Amino acid sequence: MVISSSQSSAAEQQTCPHNNAISCGNCRLGTICLPLALEGEDIVKLDEIVQRGRPIQKGDHLYRESDAFTSVYAVRSGAIKAYRLTGDGQEQVTGFYFPGEIIGMDGISKDQYACSAKALETSAVCEIPFHRLEELSAQVPTMQRHFFQLMSQEITMDQQLITMLSKNSAEERVAALLISISARNARRKLSKTSFRLPMSRTDIGNFLGLTVETVSRVISRFNKQGLITVESKEITLLDLDGLKEIANVKMDF
Amino acid sequence: MVISSSQSSAAEQQTCPHNNAISCGNCRLGTICLPLALEGEDIVKLDEIVQRGRPIQKGDHLYRESDAFTSVYAVRSGAIKAYRLTGDGQEQVTGFYFPGEIIGMDGISKDQYACSAKALETSAVCEIPFHRLEELSAQVPTMQRHFFQLMSQEITMDQQLITMLSKNSAEERVAALLISISARNARRKLSKTSFRLPMSRTDIGNFLGLTVETVSRVISRFNKQGLITVESKEITLLDLDGLKEIANVKMDF
DNA sequence: CGAGCCTTTGAGGGAGTTCAAGCTGGGTGG
DNA sequence: CCACCCAGCTTGAACTCCCTCAAAGGCTCG
């Protein structure tokens, strides 16, 4: 079985993302999930506390809402969605996480996860036990700083999403998501314009505060307007600038 | 001029919230903004880095979006709103901050504030220079843990807001905000059922992703239904359980 | 005490939802 | 290997909740 999604098969395969023997020092995602300034000795320290698990399958949970909080996770390959359940049992998707990104920081405040995390496709993650990370942060100022920054970044991204949900039209939201995924692909040296959406239309709608039908309609419209081409989950952005114009936001997420 | 709002005049006045001579050790907000477990010597250390400024007036900015990030702030009295500007210059309110709560953590990731912070009424804040806080966190594990928790809490609260904006009706949102303010009042040993809203209807609407008109209509409706009584900004919650039923969410913010 | 802003209330309209029905494609078992 | 199945996706039509526009009342502060 082919483990990687089409998007990770290109560049990430060079140093196999599912290879547990890989270390933080030679991981090609290093500069995304690690502090840039972290140096030799300190990388080794980090390396010692990171646990590299076996791949998790599509649909598997990394952890569930209200599980005891133990670790944060760095996505190594694949894609993870985070979601919480509302009072009446509906799902609310709070984020999609791609390789190099850190998930699970919401669990710190209450010592239990505030979201569930589920694999959208076969994925690999690095588990970072939080108490070890705390110790390391106290020893290595760069590490502490970096982790504060990661959490702050999560706050900023959530606030951008809040703004979008509060102010933007369906077209603006969908365009913004496409651009976001494009930008995150670029950061990982993958195609800016052509990729596979690992999540369902339902998940997209859920994340963007729209119904499936609306998402589908907007995507169809973008297709007809020549902004993108769609073949089920495969997306090509034909007019990135046009999409940015529609999205009408400075997005980082 | 009366400096405190009506809600803070009751209990907080006992140890005057504008009194700069007060220290973290005897601040009556201590258990909210401080780690519960912080002990004698460590409180002194924290105390040394906290700068207590003079009151800021209604409408004054604590900091502005894209100002260089230097400090986080603990609200001592009054109320602060955080907001960001959208691409086309509209305001998006991202949060309201009451005494005992910490604001400014969004600035860490980029070394500049991601929001502006503006006083909704005459307020006092404690300024906590971030580089000093980092040093202290590295020395005092409890402090580091507490600050991680504060940031994580901010993430959790943002995610609750995301869920609300994405799923809930106007009535649910307004009810949820009223309950949130009520709960935060209770934490400060103030009235759960009777308080003054420091923010305008416009701010409420902006925060909740609604127009002023809708907010006004919902509040009028709650009034007619006997759930609350309203006298301009003075609110009394007559049926807290009824409101909770309507809000239909487990809120922390 | 008047100007300007905030709030309330009403009437009409529109973007997105809801409901319903057909389509598509990947997996399964006969 | 093909027929079937079922989940996910698309498209259409009607409805609804909230927004927009408009106007009048009420506070607050100079």
Short mmCIF file of N, CA, C and O (backbone and C1' of nucleotides) in Angstrom, two decimals, chain A residues 169-170 211 213-214 217, chain C residues 15-20:
data_model
loop_
_atom_site.label_atom_id
_atom_site.label_comp_id
_atom_site.label_asym_id
_atom_site.label_seq_id
_atom_site.Cartn_x
_atom_site.Cartn_y
_atom_site.Cartn_z
N SER A 169 -17.63 36.35 3.32
CA SER A 169 -18.63 35.58 2.58
C SER A 169 -18.09 34.19 2.29
O SER A 169 -16.91 33.90 2.50
N ALA A 170 -18.98 33.34 1.82
CA ALA A 170 -18.61 31.96 1.51
C ALA A 170 -17.45 31.92 0.51
O ALA A 170 -16.49 31.17 0.70
N THR A 211 -22.21 25.07 4.95
CA THR A 211 -22.71 23.71 4.69
C THR A 211 -21.94 23.10 3.52
O THR A 211 -21.31 23.81 2.73
N GLU A 213 -23.11 21.87 0.89
CA GLU A 213 -23.69 22.34 -0.37
C GLU A 213 -23.08 23.65 -0.80
O GLU A 213 -22.72 23.83 -1.96
N THR A 214 -22.94 24.56 0.15
CA THR A 214 -22.37 25.87 -0.18
C THR A 214 -20.91 25.72 -0.64
O THR A 214 -20.52 26.33 -1.64
N ARG A 217 -20.91 24.37 -4.14
CA ARG A 217 -21.33 25.40 -5.09
C ARG A 217 -20.21 26.40 -5.36
O ARG A 217 -19.96 26.76 -6.51
P DA C 15 -26.76 38.26 -2.32
"O5'" DA C 15 -25.72 37.47 -1.39
"C5'" DA C 15 -25.34 38.01 -0.13
"C4'" DA C 15 -25.27 36.90 0.89
"C3'" DA C 15 -24.57 35.66 0.40
"O3'" DA C 15 -23.74 35.17 1.44
"C1'" DA C 15 -26.78 35.11 1.05
P DG C 16 -22.77 33.94 1.23
"O5'" DG C 16 -23.57 32.77 1.97
"C5'" DG C 16 -23.82 32.88 3.36
"C4'" DG C 16 -24.85 31.86 3.76
"C3'" DG C 16 -24.48 30.41 3.50
"O3'" DG C 16 -24.67 29.69 4.71
"C1'" DG C 16 -26.65 30.85 2.70
P DT C 17 -24.42 28.14 4.89
"O5'" DT C 17 -25.88 27.62 5.28
"C5'" DT C 17 -26.61 28.31 6.29
"C4'" DT C 17 -28.01 27.74 6.41
"C3'" DT C 17 -28.04 26.21 6.51
"O3'" DT C 17 -28.90 25.83 7.58
"C1'" DT C 17 -29.39 26.95 4.69
P DT C 18 -29.01 24.32 8.03
"O5'" DT C 18 -30.37 23.80 7.37
"C5'" DT C 18 -31.53 24.62 7.39
"C4'" DT C 18 -32.62 24.00 6.54
"C3'" DT C 18 -32.67 22.47 6.56
"O3'" DT C 18 -34.02 22.07 6.72
"C1'" DT C 18 -32.56 23.23 4.33
P DC C 19 -34.39 20.56 7.07
"O5'" DC C 19 -34.99 20.02 5.69
"C5'" DC C 19 -35.98 20.78 5.01
"C4'" DC C 19 -36.18 20.26 3.60
"C3'" DC C 19 -36.14 18.73 3.46
"O3'" DC C 19 -37.22 18.33 2.63
"C1'" DC C 19 -34.69 19.72 1.90
P DA C 20 -37.62 16.77 2.48
"O5'" DA C 20 -37.34 16.51 0.93
"C5'" DA C 20 -37.53 17.54 -0.04
"C4'" DA C 20 -36.89 17.13 -1.35
"C3'" DA C 20 -36.71 15.61 -1.54
"O3'" DA C 20 -37.07 15.25 -2.86
"C1'" DA C 20 -34.68 16.72 -1.93
#
